[in-house]
Tab-separated table of C-alpha atoms (C1' of nucleotides) in Angstrom:
chain	number	residue	atom	x	y	z
A	1	MET	CA	3.834	3.595	3.099
A	2	PRO	CA	0.330	2.694	4.142
A	3	GLU	CA	-0.471	-0.999	3.752
A	4	LEU	CA	-3.367	-2.927	5.288
A	5	PRO	CA	-2.452	-2.413	8.987
A	6	GLU	CA	-1.865	1.308	8.510
A	7	VAL	CA	-5.023	1.860	6.438
A	8	GLU	CA	-7.086	-0.172	8.929
A	9	THR	CA	-5.727	1.881	11.836
A	10	ILE	CA	-6.553	5.111	10.011
A	11	CYS	CA	-9.984	3.744	9.117
A	12	GLN	CA	-10.859	2.946	12.727
A	13	ARG	CA	-9.883	6.424	13.860
A	14	LEU	CA	-11.862	8.022	11.026
A	15	GLN	CA	-14.922	6.034	12.058
A	16	ASP	CA	-14.738	7.686	15.503
A	17	LEU	CA	-14.211	11.114	14.003
A	18	LEU	CA	-16.526	11.209	11.010
A	19	GLU	CA	-19.302	8.636	11.090
A	20	GLY	CA	-22.642	10.376	11.512
A	21	GLU	CA	-21.140	13.792	10.719
A	22	VAL	CA	-22.481	16.056	7.994
A	23	ILE	CA	-19.949	17.337	5.480
A	24	ARG	CA	-20.046	21.114	5.531
A	25	GLU	CA	-17.473	21.660	2.831
A	26	ILE	CA	-14.993	19.757	0.692
A	27	ARG	CA	-12.091	21.786	-0.612
A	28	VAL	CA	-10.163	20.339	-3.510
A	29	LEU	CA	-6.744	21.977	-3.296
A	30	ASP	CA	-5.100	19.728	-5.886
A	31	PRO	CA	-7.613	18.754	-8.599
A	32	THR	CA	-5.208	16.156	-10.042
A	33	CYS	CA	-5.994	13.838	-7.129
A	34	ILE	CA	-9.610	13.496	-8.267
A	35	GLN	CA	-10.107	10.611	-10.686
A	36	GLY	CA	-12.848	10.546	-13.290
A	37	GLY	CA	-14.709	13.697	-12.401
A	38	ASP	CA	-14.675	17.460	-12.281
A	39	ALA	CA	-13.149	18.575	-8.984
A	40	SER	CA	-15.341	21.624	-8.396
A	41	HIS	CA	-18.462	19.611	-9.180
A	42	VAL	CA	-17.310	16.966	-6.704
A	43	ALA	CA	-16.882	19.538	-3.974
A	44	ARG	CA	-20.324	21.051	-4.564
A	45	SER	CA	-22.178	17.784	-4.943
A	46	LEU	CA	-20.978	16.295	-1.656
A	47	ALA	CA	-21.544	19.319	0.595
A	48	GLY	CA	-24.429	18.558	2.945
A	49	SER	CA	-23.965	14.771	2.679
A	50	ARG	CA	-23.865	12.693	5.831
A	51	VAL	CA	-21.035	10.192	6.422
A	52	GLU	CA	-22.916	6.953	7.071
A	53	LYS	CA	-20.055	4.502	7.307
A	54	ILE	CA	-16.309	4.333	6.727
A	55	GLY	CA	-14.699	1.057	5.738
A	56	ARG	CA	-11.541	-0.400	4.264
A	57	ARG	CA	-10.974	-2.800	1.376
A	58	GLY	CA	-7.341	-3.669	0.667
A	59	LYS	CA	-5.548	-0.340	0.904
A	60	TYR	CA	-8.633	1.684	-0.076
A	61	LEU	CA	-10.664	3.796	2.371
A	62	ILE	CA	-14.361	3.867	1.482
A	63	PHE	CA	-16.707	6.573	2.793
A	64	ASP	CA	-20.379	5.674	2.345
A	65	LEU	CA	-22.455	8.849	2.151
A	66	GLU	CA	-26.145	9.796	2.335
A	67	PRO	CA	-27.614	10.779	-0.132
A	68	PRO	CA	-26.076	7.594	-1.580
A	69	ALA	CA	-22.575	8.154	-2.958
A	70	ARG	CA	-19.084	6.947	-2.168
A	71	LEU	CA	-15.881	8.834	-1.565
A	72	ILE	CA	-12.969	6.448	-2.045
A	73	VAL	CA	-9.389	7.297	-1.093
A	74	HIS	CA	-6.147	5.466	-1.857
A	75	LEU	CA	-3.264	6.929	0.147
A	76	GLY	CA	-0.577	5.873	-2.316
A	77	MET	CA	2.860	5.812	-0.818
A	78	THR	CA	3.016	8.915	1.365
A	79	GLY	CA	-0.615	9.829	1.898
A	80	SER	CA	-2.169	10.407	5.296
A	81	ILE	CA	-5.368	11.921	6.653
A	82	ILE	CA	-4.697	14.416	9.403
A	83	LYS	CA	-7.104	16.098	11.781
A	84	ASP	CA	-7.121	19.879	12.177
A	85	SER	CA	-3.637	20.457	10.790
A	86	ALA	CA	-2.471	23.768	9.389
A	87	ASP	CA	-2.117	23.743	5.621
A	88	THR	CA	1.514	23.076	4.827
A	89	GLY	CA	0.966	23.285	1.085
A	90	ARG	CA	0.877	19.471	0.876
A	91	HIS	CA	-2.833	19.126	1.467
A	92	ARG	CA	-4.649	17.893	-1.610
A	93	LEU	CA	-8.176	17.914	-0.243
A	94	THR	CA	-9.917	18.831	3.000
A	95	ILE	CA	-13.215	17.634	4.454
A	96	CYS	CA	-14.860	19.992	6.938
A	97	THR	CA	-17.646	18.953	9.297
A	98	GLU	CA	-19.117	20.803	12.291
A	99	SER	CA	-16.630	19.175	14.662
A	100	ALA	CA	-13.445	18.621	12.657
A	101	THR	CA	-11.437	19.292	9.529
A	102	LEU	CA	-9.656	16.331	7.969
A	103	ALA	CA	-6.912	16.930	5.422
A	104	PHE	CA	-5.629	14.477	2.793
A	105	HIS	CA	-1.911	15.174	3.028
A	106	ASP	CA	0.284	13.562	0.364
A	107	VAL	CA	3.861	14.700	-0.285
A	108	ARG	CA	4.622	12.506	-3.307
A	109	ARG	CA	1.128	12.891	-4.725
A	110	LEU	CA	0.719	9.242	-5.621
A	111	GLY	CA	-2.593	8.982	-3.764
A	112	ARG	CA	-5.975	9.193	-5.514
A	113	VAL	CA	-9.585	10.095	-4.720
A	114	TRP	CA	-12.691	8.808	-6.505
A	115	ILE	CA	-16.311	9.898	-6.217
A	116	CYS	CA	-18.585	7.016	-7.110
A	117	SER	CA	-22.274	6.272	-7.058
A	118	SER	CA	-23.567	3.720	-4.557
A	119	SER	CA	-23.776	1.092	-7.297
A	120	PRO	CA	-21.583	-1.925	-6.461
A	121	ASP	CA	-20.170	-1.806	-10.011
A	122	ASP	CA	-19.096	1.825	-9.819
A	123	LEU	CA	-15.643	1.353	-8.298
A	124	PRO	CA	-12.059	2.331	-9.147
A	125	PRO	CA	-10.553	-0.283	-11.504
A	126	GLY	CA	-7.948	-1.372	-8.966
A	127	LEU	CA	-10.609	-1.913	-6.322
A	128	ARG	CA	-12.729	-3.977	-8.700
A	129	ARG	CA	-9.823	-6.309	-9.419
A	130	LEU	CA	-8.836	-6.746	-5.780
A	131	GLY	CA	-8.334	-10.253	-4.415
A	132	PRO	CA	-9.795	-11.459	-1.109
A	133	GLU	CA	-9.011	-9.862	2.244
A	134	PRO	CA	-6.318	-11.781	4.172
A	135	PHE	CA	-8.752	-12.480	7.041
A	136	ASP	CA	-11.691	-13.390	4.802
A	137	ARG	CA	-13.044	-16.746	5.993
A	138	CYS	CA	-13.609	-17.743	2.372
A	139	LEU	CA	-9.851	-17.563	1.802
A	140	ASP	CA	-8.731	-20.948	3.066
A	141	ALA	CA	-5.400	-22.648	2.406
A	142	SER	CA	-6.577	-24.651	-0.592
A	143	ARG	CA	-8.129	-21.636	-2.301
A	144	PHE	CA	-4.969	-19.638	-1.667
A	145	HIS	CA	-2.889	-22.491	-3.075
A	146	ARG	CA	-5.021	-22.647	-6.226
A	147	ARG	CA	-4.667	-18.896	-6.701
A	148	LEU	CA	-0.885	-19.057	-6.324
A	149	ASN	CA	-0.769	-21.966	-8.700
A	150	ARG	CA	-2.367	-20.033	-11.531
A	151	THR	CA	0.511	-17.611	-11.984
A	152	ARG	CA	4.057	-17.937	-13.261
A	153	SER	CA	5.314	-14.849	-11.402
A	154	SER	CA	7.545	-14.714	-8.349
A	155	LEU	CA	6.007	-14.826	-4.872
A	156	LYS	CA	7.110	-11.243	-4.344
A	157	ALA	CA	5.311	-10.027	-7.480
A	158	VAL	CA	2.179	-12.053	-6.784
A	159	LEU	CA	1.796	-10.888	-3.184
A	160	LEU	CA	2.392	-7.258	-4.191
A	161	GLY	CA	-0.078	-7.570	-7.073
A	162	GLN	CA	-3.280	-7.328	-4.918
A	163	ARG	CA	-5.163	-9.840	-7.087
A	164	VAL	CA	-4.390	-13.033	-5.195
A	165	ILE	CA	-4.620	-11.422	-1.766
A	166	ALA	CA	-5.371	-7.773	-0.956
A	167	GLY	CA	-3.631	-5.270	1.267
A	168	LEU	CA	0.035	-6.281	1.324
A	169	GLY	CA	2.815	-3.903	0.305
A	170	ASN	CA	6.567	-4.140	0.257
A	171	ILE	CA	7.108	-4.275	4.031
A	172	TYR	CA	4.597	-6.976	4.905
A	173	VAL	CA	5.394	-9.112	1.855
A	174	ASP	CA	9.058	-9.263	2.905
A	175	GLU	CA	8.125	-9.982	6.508
A	176	ALA	CA	5.611	-12.723	5.611
A	177	LEU	CA	8.082	-14.423	3.252
A	178	TRP	CA	10.753	-14.429	5.972
A	179	GLU	CA	8.226	-15.747	8.482
A	180	SER	CA	7.340	-18.620	6.156
A	181	GLY	CA	10.935	-19.325	5.058
A	182	LEU	CA	10.189	-18.794	1.368
A	183	HIS	CA	12.519	-17.079	-1.105
A	184	PRO	CA	10.985	-13.926	-2.697
A	185	SER	CA	12.031	-15.031	-6.213
A	186	ARG	CA	10.421	-18.442	-5.871
A	187	ARG	CA	7.821	-19.045	-8.571
A	188	ALA	CA	4.374	-18.911	-6.929
A	189	SER	CA	3.138	-21.927	-8.864
A	190	SER	CA	5.945	-24.089	-7.441
A	191	LEU	CA	4.625	-24.015	-3.874
A	192	THR	CA	3.279	-27.212	-2.347
A	193	GLU	CA	-0.095	-27.114	-0.620
A	194	GLU	CA	1.686	-27.216	2.705
A	195	GLU	CA	3.919	-24.264	1.783
A	196	SER	CA	0.930	-22.236	0.583
A	197	ALA	CA	-0.865	-22.929	3.852
A	198	GLY	CA	2.225	-21.871	5.801
A	199	LEU	CA	2.505	-18.674	3.781
A	200	LEU	CA	-1.131	-17.758	4.390
A	201	GLU	CA	-0.670	-18.349	8.108
A	202	ALA	CA	2.513	-16.268	8.102
A	203	ILE	CA	0.755	-13.381	6.322
A	204	ARG	CA	-2.014	-13.447	8.917
A	205	ARG	CA	0.403	-13.613	11.863
A	206	VAL	CA	2.452	-10.676	10.571
A	207	LEU	CA	-0.668	-8.589	9.905
A	208	VAL	CA	-2.148	-9.328	13.344
A	209	ARG	CA	1.062	-8.192	15.033
A	210	ALA	CA	1.253	-5.075	12.845
A	211	LEU	CA	-2.393	-4.208	13.567
A	212	GLU	CA	-1.743	-4.562	17.291
A	213	ALA	CA	1.233	-2.197	16.903
A	214	GLY	CA	-0.876	0.358	15.024
A	215	GLY	CA	1.142	-0.157	11.823
A	216	THR	CA	4.706	0.683	10.795
A	217	THR	CA	6.025	4.245	10.805
A	218	PHE	CA	9.220	4.996	8.916
A	219	SER	CA	8.629	8.606	7.994
A	220	ASP	CA	5.253	9.489	6.528
A	221	TYR	CA	2.648	7.296	8.136
A	222	ARG	CA	0.570	8.915	10.888
A	223	THR	CA	-2.947	8.361	12.161
A	224	PRO	CA	-5.420	11.264	11.956
A	225	ASP	CA	-4.346	12.215	15.530
A	226	ASN	CA	-0.728	12.379	14.422
A	227	THR	CA	0.338	9.283	16.356
A	228	SER	CA	2.825	6.769	14.927
A	229	GLY	CA	2.783	2.999	14.606
A	230	SER	CA	5.431	0.901	16.331
A	231	PHE	CA	5.738	-2.236	14.180
A	232	GLN	CA	9.060	-0.973	12.796
A	233	ARG	CA	10.553	-2.231	16.079
A	234	GLN	CA	9.400	-5.791	15.320
A	235	LEU	CA	10.575	-6.023	11.710
A	236	LYS	CA	12.658	-9.125	10.994
A	237	VAL	CA	14.025	-8.318	7.517
A	238	TYR	CA	12.583	-5.125	6.032
A	239	GLY	CA	15.135	-2.312	6.331
A	240	ARG	CA	17.605	-4.647	8.121
A	241	LYS	CA	20.150	-5.189	5.326
A	242	GLY	CA	23.542	-6.079	6.825
A	243	GLN	CA	22.091	-6.979	10.227
A	244	SER	CA	21.881	-10.538	11.514
A	245	CYS	CA	18.825	-12.731	11.105
A	246	ASN	CA	16.966	-13.265	14.404
A	247	ARG	CA	16.464	-16.925	13.513
A	248	CYS	CA	19.816	-18.129	12.163
A	249	ARG	CA	22.274	-15.212	12.635
A	250	HIS	CA	23.156	-15.087	8.920
A	251	THR	CA	23.284	-11.600	7.411
A	252	ILE	CA	20.097	-10.108	5.957
A	253	GLU	CA	20.536	-9.201	2.290
A	254	ARG	CA	18.745	-6.906	-0.102
A	255	MET	CA	18.017	-7.629	-3.763
A	256	VAL	CA	15.597	-6.328	-6.379
A	257	VAL	CA	12.663	-8.625	-7.146
A	258	ALA	CA	9.710	-7.545	-9.266
A	259	GLY	CA	11.315	-4.112	-9.454
A	260	ARG	CA	11.152	-3.627	-5.693
A	261	GLY	CA	13.784	-3.552	-2.995
A	262	THR	CA	13.471	-6.915	-1.264
A	263	HIS	CA	14.938	-7.918	2.084
A	264	TYR	CA	15.469	-11.561	2.952
A	265	CYS	CA	17.673	-14.021	4.808
A	266	PRO	CA	19.725	-16.044	2.306
A	267	TYR	CA	19.895	-18.974	4.733
A	268	CYS	CA	16.333	-19.162	6.118
A	269	GLN	CA	14.858	-18.385	2.699
A	270	ARG	CA	17.008	-20.531	0.440
A	271	GLU	CA	16.115	-20.515	-3.224
A	272	GLN	CA	14.577	-23.686	-4.627
A	273	THR	CA	13.261	-24.538	-8.034
B	1	DT	C1'	4.692	-10.906	-17.584
B	2	DA	C1'	8.089	-7.253	-17.226
B	3	DA	C1'	9.420	-2.669	-17.496
B	4	DG	C1'	8.717	2.186	-17.306
B	5	DG	C1'	6.243	6.278	-15.581
B	6	DC	C1'	4.410	9.227	-12.173
B	7	DC	C1'	5.918	11.834	-7.854
B	8	DT	C1'	9.327	14.404	-4.421
B	9	DG	C1'	12.472	14.278	-0.403
B	10	DC	C1'	16.485	12.249	1.027
B	11	DT	C1'	21.172	10.245	0.600
B	12	DC	C1'	25.442	9.684	-1.492
C	1	DG	C1'	23.084	16.145	-9.484
C	2	DA	C1'	22.019	11.269	-9.943
C	3	DG	C1'	19.732	7.541	-7.949
C	4	DC	C1'	16.560	5.571	-4.859
C	5	DA	C1'	12.238	4.815	-2.209
C	6	DG	C1'	7.313	2.066	-3.639
C	7	DG	C1'	1.980	2.878	-4.230
C	8	DC	C1'	-0.624	1.601	-8.954
C	9	DC	C1'	-1.301	2.141	-13.876
C	10	DT	C1'	-0.061	1.829	-18.732
C	11	DT	C1'	2.507	0.001	-22.366
C	12	DA	C1'	5.293	-3.342	-24.779
DNA sequence: TAAGGCCTGCTC
DNA sequence: GAGCAGGCCTTA
């Protein structure tokens, strides 16, 4: 499940592989992945374009092209972009350049692709609504606290929601909440300024470690070179139901919060009101 | 703000 | 064969 560290790792590898390359052909193998446009037109219109720059915003990959256009990819839950792989029937789209073929591989087909103009307003709705990047200097503790304070939802729901802070998914939300000692069901607006600051720091620490590990690989996530991340070996709560907490030795539990499986330590992350 | 839907491979 | 996994979106 690609979250910020996984998408960033993929992005960096794609920059090495594709920036400066001319797209020879785009093959749309599953037209349902293309949002807001005719798939065959998309394929024709982008052939011959040069990939100027590849970037990431939240969990979105953004390909800036010349002539000016944008190819935007969200990997969903099981999406990956693989270099030179044989078609297994799970490829939804391929991008061919002189030196490589990259395939958008996506077993559960929850990923999406958008073709947009270069206008800053022409973006997928989810990308337009995205909150600040976790490492954005403008996101300081007081701003984060104010954003948390505006909502009545649980911390789990707010951090998954992408509007207060971008890029976190189920794994890193659980890990950051454990790191900061906050209960996932705790109402976001109930946090003190100090707790909000601690949570922001915890999010950043967890993401830095995950980026250094190249992300978390459970089953689907791979980089374009088919290498795996290793952060699964450092997880403190996610996927550790029934095992003992590294901090207090109580047993990690699992509950459903905001409709998502949520792992936490009932002692370190005691519920408060 | 919460719940349901999409999607498919895996587990029980 | 049912239920679960979790990205995001739509609907109530």
